């Protein structure tokens, strides 16, 4: 079955460390997205990518970096420059040229700074 | 720009009560409209969608009708169950927007037995 996989489900980071969250999809979707969700709040867009080797900043890109070397993969790195990284991170993908299908979401990664 | 406004929660209902979660939008052109549901600790799942005016999306007893004249897409269910407890997000998608989906802030629903 096609889907989108995020790993790990839970991640702990020490202050000053970089960590990378994995996102892989086998849906042959062109576009991929990273969102941050804080408790009781909506989704905030971090980065998005419409094609391989290209990506754009979203609303809260500071302290984060991404790469899109393969169509299937869109990893997110939370750098030490992100001062408040504890949150729930969601990856999503979509068929770029068709707006009617919406997004497919992964099950999320919960990142905690210890 | 595009925007989605949802009724603020949290919403608490008794089992078998009628549910309405209001959603209004601002967009250029003719967007597609979606409701997503998020169960605790999980990602978002598509609940239903409507792609043109007067379309009704439905799934698992939930319904929403695309009302262009009132720019609304309210979510309804005639009889909620405890298992419907979740956060519900309204969203829109419009052509020409590289970011595709614009989300509302989410509404927390709790159904009590």
mmCIF file of N, CA and C in Angstrom, chain A residues 44-111:
data_model
loop_
_atom_site.group_PDB
_atom_site.id
_atom_site.type_symbol
_atom_site.label_atom_id
_atom_site.label_comp_id
_atom_site.label_asym_id
_atom_site.label_seq_id
_atom_site.Cartn_x
_atom_site.Cartn_y
_atom_site.Cartn_z
ATOM 1 N N UNK A 44 1.633 25.039 11.166
ATOM 2 C CA UNK A 44 2.441 26.123 10.600
ATOM 3 C C UNK A 44 3.439 25.520 9.615
ATOM 4 N N UNK A 45 3.487 26.092 8.425
ATOM 5 C CA UNK A 45 4.313 25.561 7.342
ATOM 6 C C UNK A 45 5.767 25.950 7.546
ATOM 7 N N UNK A 46 6.661 24.934 7.509
ATOM 8 C CA UNK A 46 8.093 25.177 7.697
ATOM 9 C C UNK A 46 8.787 25.308 6.331
ATOM 10 N N UNK A 47 8.690 24.274 5.526
ATOM 11 C CA UNK A 47 9.270 24.241 4.182
ATOM 12 C C UNK A 47 8.355 23.427 3.280
ATOM 13 N N UNK A 48 8.464 23.672 1.976
ATOM 14 C CA UNK A 48 7.786 22.836 1.010
ATOM 15 C C UNK A 48 8.633 22.716 -0.254
ATOM 16 N N UNK A 49 8.366 21.630 -0.977
ATOM 17 C CA UNK A 49 9.132 21.338 -2.190
ATOM 18 C C UNK A 49 8.170 20.867 -3.261
ATOM 19 N N UNK A 50 8.257 21.460 -4.419
ATOM 20 C CA UNK A 50 7.367 21.082 -5.519
ATOM 21 C C UNK A 50 8.023 20.083 -6.473
ATOM 22 N N UNK A 51 9.345 20.121 -6.549
ATOM 23 C CA UNK A 51 10.081 19.193 -7.420
ATOM 24 C C UNK A 51 11.417 18.859 -6.773
ATOM 25 N N UNK A 52 12.039 17.832 -7.282
ATOM 26 C CA UNK A 52 13.346 17.418 -6.770
ATOM 27 C C UNK A 52 14.355 18.552 -6.934
ATOM 28 N N UNK A 53 15.218 18.669 -5.944
ATOM 29 C CA UNK A 53 16.298 19.663 -5.931
ATOM 30 C C UNK A 53 15.798 21.099 -5.862
ATOM 31 N N UNK A 54 14.584 21.280 -5.398
ATOM 32 C CA UNK A 54 14.042 22.625 -5.234
ATOM 33 C C UNK A 54 13.129 22.643 -4.019
ATOM 34 N N UNK A 55 13.229 23.704 -3.196
ATOM 35 C CA UNK A 55 12.350 23.832 -2.048
ATOM 36 C C UNK A 55 12.252 25.314 -1.682
ATOM 37 N N UNK A 56 11.184 25.654 -0.972
ATOM 38 C CA UNK A 56 10.929 27.037 -0.577
ATOM 39 C C UNK A 56 10.632 27.121 0.913
ATOM 40 N N UNK A 57 10.972 28.248 1.482
ATOM 41 C CA UNK A 57 10.666 28.488 2.889
ATOM 42 C C UNK A 57 9.180 28.719 3.073
ATOM 43 N N UNK A 58 8.690 28.221 4.197
ATOM 44 C CA UNK A 58 7.339 28.518 4.594
ATOM 45 C C UNK A 58 7.314 29.679 5.567
ATOM 46 N N UNK A 59 6.376 29.634 6.501
ATOM 47 C CA UNK A 59 6.182 30.764 7.412
ATOM 48 C C UNK A 59 7.160 30.794 8.588
ATOM 49 N N UNK A 60 7.723 29.621 8.930
ATOM 50 C CA UNK A 60 8.584 29.553 10.124
ATOM 51 C C UNK A 60 9.854 28.767 9.839
ATOM 52 N N UNK A 61 10.568 29.105 8.773
ATOM 53 C CA UNK A 61 11.731 28.329 8.331
ATOM 54 C C UNK A 61 12.986 28.532 9.180
ATOM 55 N N UNK A 62 13.051 29.590 9.946
ATOM 56 C CA UNK A 62 14.274 29.877 10.700
ATOM 57 C C UNK A 62 14.600 28.757 11.686
ATOM 58 N N UNK A 63 15.868 28.286 11.616
ATOM 59 C CA UNK A 63 16.296 27.214 12.511
ATOM 60 C C UNK A 63 16.056 25.821 11.952
ATOM 61 N N UNK A 64 15.560 25.740 10.741
ATOM 62 C CA UNK A 64 15.297 24.463 10.068
ATOM 63 C C UNK A 64 15.997 24.434 8.717
ATOM 64 N N UNK A 65 16.310 23.221 8.237
ATOM 65 C CA UNK A 65 16.808 23.065 6.877
ATOM 66 C C UNK A 65 16.246 21.774 6.293
ATOM 67 N N UNK A 66 16.174 21.719 4.968
ATOM 68 C CA UNK A 66 15.640 20.552 4.273
ATOM 69 C C UNK A 66 16.493 20.241 3.055
ATOM 70 N N UNK A 67 16.261 19.081 2.477
ATOM 71 C CA UNK A 67 16.857 18.716 1.198
ATOM 72 C C UNK A 67 15.833 17.898 0.434
ATOM 73 N N UNK A 68 15.968 17.875 -0.881
ATOM 74 C CA UNK A 68 15.059 17.075 -1.719
ATOM 75 C C UNK A 68 15.881 16.491 -2.863
ATOM 76 N N UNK A 69 16.700 15.510 -2.515
ATOM 77 C CA UNK A 69 17.578 14.877 -3.499
ATOM 78 C C UNK A 69 16.873 13.779 -4.278
ATOM 79 N N UNK A 70 15.832 13.228 -3.693
ATOM 80 C CA UNK A 70 15.035 12.196 -4.345
ATOM 81 C C UNK A 70 13.571 12.564 -4.242
ATOM 82 N N UNK A 71 12.793 12.142 -5.203
ATOM 83 C CA UNK A 71 11.359 12.441 -5.185
ATOM 84 C C UNK A 71 10.690 11.865 -3.956
ATOM 85 N N UNK A 72 11.176 10.710 -3.494
ATOM 86 C CA UNK A 72 10.508 10.008 -2.408
ATOM 87 C C UNK A 72 10.819 10.568 -1.024
ATOM 88 N N UNK A 73 11.868 11.358 -0.908
ATOM 89 C CA UNK A 73 12.386 11.703 0.405
ATOM 90 C C UNK A 73 12.502 13.210 0.621
ATOM 91 N N UNK A 74 12.125 13.655 1.818
ATOM 92 C CA UNK A 74 12.165 15.094 2.145
ATOM 93 C C UNK A 74 12.530 15.236 3.626
ATOM 94 N N UNK A 75 13.786 14.989 4.004
ATOM 95 C CA UNK A 75 14.175 15.067 5.406
ATOM 96 C C UNK A 75 14.246 16.497 5.917
ATOM 97 N N UNK A 76 13.907 16.653 7.197
ATOM 98 C CA UNK A 76 13.936 17.950 7.868
ATOM 99 C C UNK A 76 14.990 17.911 8.972
ATOM 100 N N UNK A 77 15.905 18.874 8.958
ATOM 101 C CA UNK A 77 16.884 18.991 10.026
ATOM 102 C C UNK A 77 16.519 20.157 10.929
ATOM 103 N N UNK A 78 16.419 19.863 12.215
ATOM 104 C CA UNK A 78 16.169 20.891 13.213
ATOM 105 C C UNK A 78 17.525 21.276 13.779
ATOM 106 N N UNK A 79 17.956 22.472 13.517
ATOM 107 C CA UNK A 79 19.308 22.868 13.916
ATOM 108 C C UNK A 79 19.311 23.470 15.314
ATOM 109 N N UNK A 80 20.514 23.676 15.826
ATOM 110 C CA UNK A 80 20.662 24.266 17.155
ATOM 111 C C UNK A 80 20.187 25.720 17.176
ATOM 112 N N UNK A 81 20.017 26.299 15.998
ATOM 113 C CA UNK A 81 19.535 27.677 15.923
ATOM 114 C C UNK A 81 18.040 27.790 16.211
ATOM 115 N N UNK A 82 17.343 26.678 16.199
ATOM 116 C CA UNK A 82 15.900 26.682 16.521
ATOM 117 C C UNK A 82 15.776 26.669 18.036
ATOM 118 N N UNK A 83 15.320 27.781 18.579
ATOM 119 C CA UNK A 83 15.363 27.965 20.032
ATOM 120 C C UNK A 83 14.285 27.214 20.791
ATOM 121 N N UNK A 84 13.232 26.878 20.151
ATOM 122 C CA UNK A 84 12.131 26.193 20.831
ATOM 123 C C UNK A 84 11.622 25.056 19.959
ATOM 124 N N UNK A 85 12.402 23.983 19.817
ATOM 125 C CA UNK A 85 12.064 22.951 18.852
ATOM 126 C C UNK A 85 11.052 21.914 19.331
ATOM 127 N N UNK A 86 10.730 21.901 20.606
ATOM 128 C CA UNK A 86 9.804 20.897 21.117
ATOM 129 C C UNK A 86 8.439 21.100 20.483
ATOM 130 N N UNK A 87 7.997 20.097 19.700
ATOM 131 C CA UNK A 87 6.734 20.207 18.961
ATOM 132 C C UNK A 87 6.457 18.883 18.278
ATOM 133 N N UNK A 88 5.306 18.814 17.638
ATOM 134 C CA UNK A 88 4.900 17.679 16.822
ATOM 135 C C UNK A 88 5.109 18.090 15.368
ATOM 136 N N UNK A 89 5.875 17.273 14.617
ATOM 137 C CA UNK A 89 6.214 17.623 13.237
ATOM 138 C C UNK A 89 5.489 16.684 12.279
ATOM 139 N N UNK A 90 4.834 17.268 11.310
ATOM 140 C CA UNK A 90 4.060 16.514 10.335
ATOM 141 C C UNK A 90 4.598 16.734 8.939
ATOM 142 N N UNK A 91 4.755 15.644 8.213
ATOM 143 C CA UNK A 91 5.165 15.674 6.808
ATOM 144 C C UNK A 91 3.942 15.323 5.963
ATOM 145 N N UNK A 92 3.839 15.910 4.794
ATOM 146 C CA UNK A 92 2.722 15.629 3.906
ATOM 147 C C UNK A 92 3.205 15.637 2.467
ATOM 148 N N UNK A 93 2.401 15.039 1.595
ATOM 149 C CA UNK A 93 2.726 15.049 0.174
ATOM 150 C C UNK A 93 1.442 15.248 -0.622
ATOM 151 N N UNK A 94 1.603 15.699 -1.878
ATOM 152 C CA UNK A 94 0.434 15.896 -2.730
ATOM 153 C C UNK A 94 0.825 15.767 -4.189
ATOM 154 N N UNK A 95 -0.184 15.520 -5.002
ATOM 155 C CA UNK A 95 -0.004 15.504 -6.446
ATOM 156 C C UNK A 95 0.025 16.950 -6.899
ATOM 157 N N UNK A 96 1.128 17.397 -7.351
ATOM 158 C CA UNK A 96 1.348 18.817 -7.561
ATOM 159 C C UNK A 96 0.360 19.449 -8.525
ATOM 160 N N UNK A 97 0.049 18.748 -9.572
ATOM 161 C CA UNK A 97 -0.710 19.408 -10.621
ATOM 162 C C UNK A 97 -2.211 19.302 -10.428
ATOM 163 N N UNK A 98 -2.627 18.678 -9.360
ATOM 164 C CA UNK A 98 -4.057 18.488 -9.135
ATOM 165 C C UNK A 98 -4.409 18.944 -7.734
ATOM 166 N N UNK A 99 -5.252 19.922 -7.626
ATOM 167 C CA UNK A 99 -5.552 20.456 -6.297
ATOM 168 C C UNK A 99 -6.686 19.713 -5.608
ATOM 169 N N UNK A 100 -7.387 18.864 -6.327
ATOM 170 C CA UNK A 100 -8.592 18.291 -5.739
ATOM 171 C C UNK A 100 -8.339 17.178 -4.740
ATOM 172 N N UNK A 101 -7.138 16.651 -4.687
ATOM 173 C CA UNK A 101 -6.898 15.508 -3.826
ATOM 174 C C UNK A 101 -6.411 15.888 -2.439
ATOM 175 N N UNK A 102 -5.994 17.113 -2.247
ATOM 176 C CA UNK A 102 -5.507 17.498 -0.931
ATOM 177 C C UNK A 102 -4.179 16.838 -0.634
ATOM 178 N N UNK A 103 -3.900 16.663 0.649
ATOM 179 C CA UNK A 103 -2.637 16.100 1.088
ATOM 180 C C UNK A 103 -2.827 14.711 1.691
ATOM 181 N N UNK A 104 -1.731 13.934 1.636
ATOM 182 C CA UNK A 104 -1.607 12.730 2.445
ATOM 183 C C UNK A 104 -0.576 13.022 3.526
ATOM 184 N N UNK A 105 -0.932 12.752 4.775
ATOM 185 C CA UNK A 105 -0.049 13.055 5.898
ATOM 186 C C UNK A 105 0.616 11.808 6.441
ATOM 187 N N UNK A 106 1.821 12.001 6.975
ATOM 188 C CA UNK A 106 2.447 10.974 7.780
ATOM 189 C C UNK A 106 1.870 10.994 9.189
ATOM 190 N N UNK A 107 2.334 10.066 10.019
ATOM 191 C CA UNK A 107 1.794 9.946 11.375
ATOM 192 C C UNK A 107 2.507 10.844 12.375
ATOM 193 N N UNK A 108 3.531 11.561 11.930
ATOM 194 C CA UNK A 108 4.159 12.575 12.763
ATOM 195 C C UNK A 108 5.349 12.097 13.574
ATOM 196 N N UNK A 109 6.203 13.052 13.940
ATOM 197 C CA UNK A 109 7.327 12.829 14.851
ATOM 198 C C UNK A 109 7.213 13.832 15.985
ATOM 199 N N UNK A 110 7.243 13.316 17.211
ATOM 200 C CA UNK A 110 7.198 14.214 18.367
ATOM 201 C C UNK A 110 8.620 14.441 18.845
ATOM 202 N N UNK A 111 9.090 15.669 18.756
ATOM 203 C CA UNK A 111 10.448 16.039 19.146
ATOM 204 C C UNK A 111 10.407 16.739 20.500
#
